XYZ file of C-alpha atoms in Angstrom:
114
model
C 89.496 -20.223 -11.433
C 92.823 -21.740 -10.377
C 91.713 -21.878 -6.753
C 88.848 -24.151 -7.748
C 91.293 -26.641 -9.263
C 90.245 -26.117 -12.869
C 93.051 -27.444 -15.111
C 94.547 -24.739 -17.312
C 94.158 -26.837 -20.468
C 90.410 -27.105 -19.873
C 90.094 -23.349 -20.438
C 91.031 -23.655 -24.111
C 87.932 -22.971 -26.159
C 85.952 -21.762 -23.146
C 87.539 -18.324 -22.847
C 87.362 -16.201 -25.984
C 90.746 -14.887 -27.110
C 92.666 -17.095 -24.671
C 96.071 -18.314 -25.763
C 97.998 -20.762 -23.621
C 101.722 -20.960 -24.143
C 104.005 -23.342 -22.312
C 107.672 -22.588 -21.929
C 110.680 -23.597 -19.894
C 112.587 -20.527 -18.776
C 115.925 -20.203 -17.060
C 116.399 -16.449 -17.094
C 114.027 -14.465 -14.895
C 115.901 -11.172 -15.347
C 113.619 -9.640 -17.985
C 110.062 -8.387 -17.583
C 107.544 -9.992 -17.441
C 109.401 -13.131 -16.302
C 110.622 -11.235 -13.230
C 107.067 -11.710 -11.948
C 107.763 -15.445 -11.553
C 110.646 -15.010 -9.108
C 108.436 -14.726 -6.008
C 106.043 -17.546 -6.921
C 105.935 -21.104 -5.657
C 104.810 -24.082 -7.738
C 101.161 -23.673 -8.680
C 101.281 -19.935 -8.018
C 100.212 -17.337 -10.533
C 100.618 -13.623 -11.079
C 97.948 -10.994 -11.059
C 96.735 -10.176 -14.584
C 98.947 -7.566 -16.258
C 99.307 -5.903 -19.652
C 102.361 -6.664 -21.785
C 102.714 -5.748 -25.465
C 99.112 -4.515 -25.496
C 97.749 -7.885 -24.325
C 96.355 -9.050 -21.009
C 98.513 -11.773 -19.491
C 98.756 -14.008 -16.485
C 101.689 -16.278 -15.654
C 101.193 -19.637 -13.957
C 104.269 -21.313 -12.497
C 103.435 -24.951 -13.016
C 106.710 -26.654 -12.053
C 110.136 -25.686 -10.744
C 112.781 -28.007 -12.162
C 116.186 -28.641 -10.658
C 118.982 -26.943 -12.632
C 120.171 -29.110 -15.518
C 121.824 -28.870 -18.892
C 119.438 -27.887 -21.689
C 118.452 -30.417 -24.301
C 119.499 -29.740 -27.881
C 115.941 -28.715 -28.752
C 115.727 -26.285 -25.812
C 119.108 -24.781 -26.700
C 118.097 -24.462 -30.350
C 114.874 -22.626 -29.503
C 116.737 -20.370 -27.056
C 119.316 -19.524 -29.713
C 116.662 -18.778 -32.324
C 114.722 -16.648 -29.836
C 117.804 -14.717 -28.713
C 118.964 -14.164 -32.294
C 115.565 -13.000 -33.593
C 115.911 -9.333 -32.479
C 119.318 -9.151 -34.199
C 117.858 -10.538 -37.428
C 114.979 -8.075 -37.247
C 117.353 -5.121 -36.770
C 119.509 -6.257 -39.699
C 116.412 -6.637 -41.848
C 115.155 -3.168 -40.877
C 118.578 -1.681 -41.628
C 118.534 -3.302 -45.068
C 115.068 -1.902 -45.732
C 116.144 1.580 -44.588
C 119.122 1.492 -46.940
C 117.018 0.291 -49.840
C 113.949 2.487 -49.293
C 113.310 5.947 -47.933
C 111.674 5.146 -44.620
C 110.470 7.596 -42.032
C 109.221 6.168 -38.763
C 106.758 7.738 -36.360
C 107.199 5.970 -33.007
C 104.939 8.482 -31.290
C 102.040 7.434 -33.550
C 102.673 3.795 -32.750
C 102.714 4.608 -29.040
C 99.349 6.391 -29.410
C 97.835 3.274 -30.976
C 99.280 1.011 -28.278
C 97.995 3.345 -25.547
C 94.501 3.370 -27.058
C 94.344 -0.439 -27.042
C 95.580 -0.849 -23.464
């Protein structure tokens, strides 16, 4: 589809279940963003599964290094802090309620959907 020059935005509403997310990233050290490191502008990855969803990354533009805007820094901070907040919340729930987790059951469900 990309080879034919179809704009990504034109796919919205034409492909069932398609979600398009735009982001500016500076850290390519974590999967799946490591897949971007070998791409040139306009390049895209092969489809892959991540968090039980089919994905494809399109590298639209490579920007020169620059200082983040306040908004970019804010969103980065919120995103980086989210796992810490979730762990604190889970710890609070575990202290308040008797919780037994079954990660193997969750893994079975994820495997079935992949």
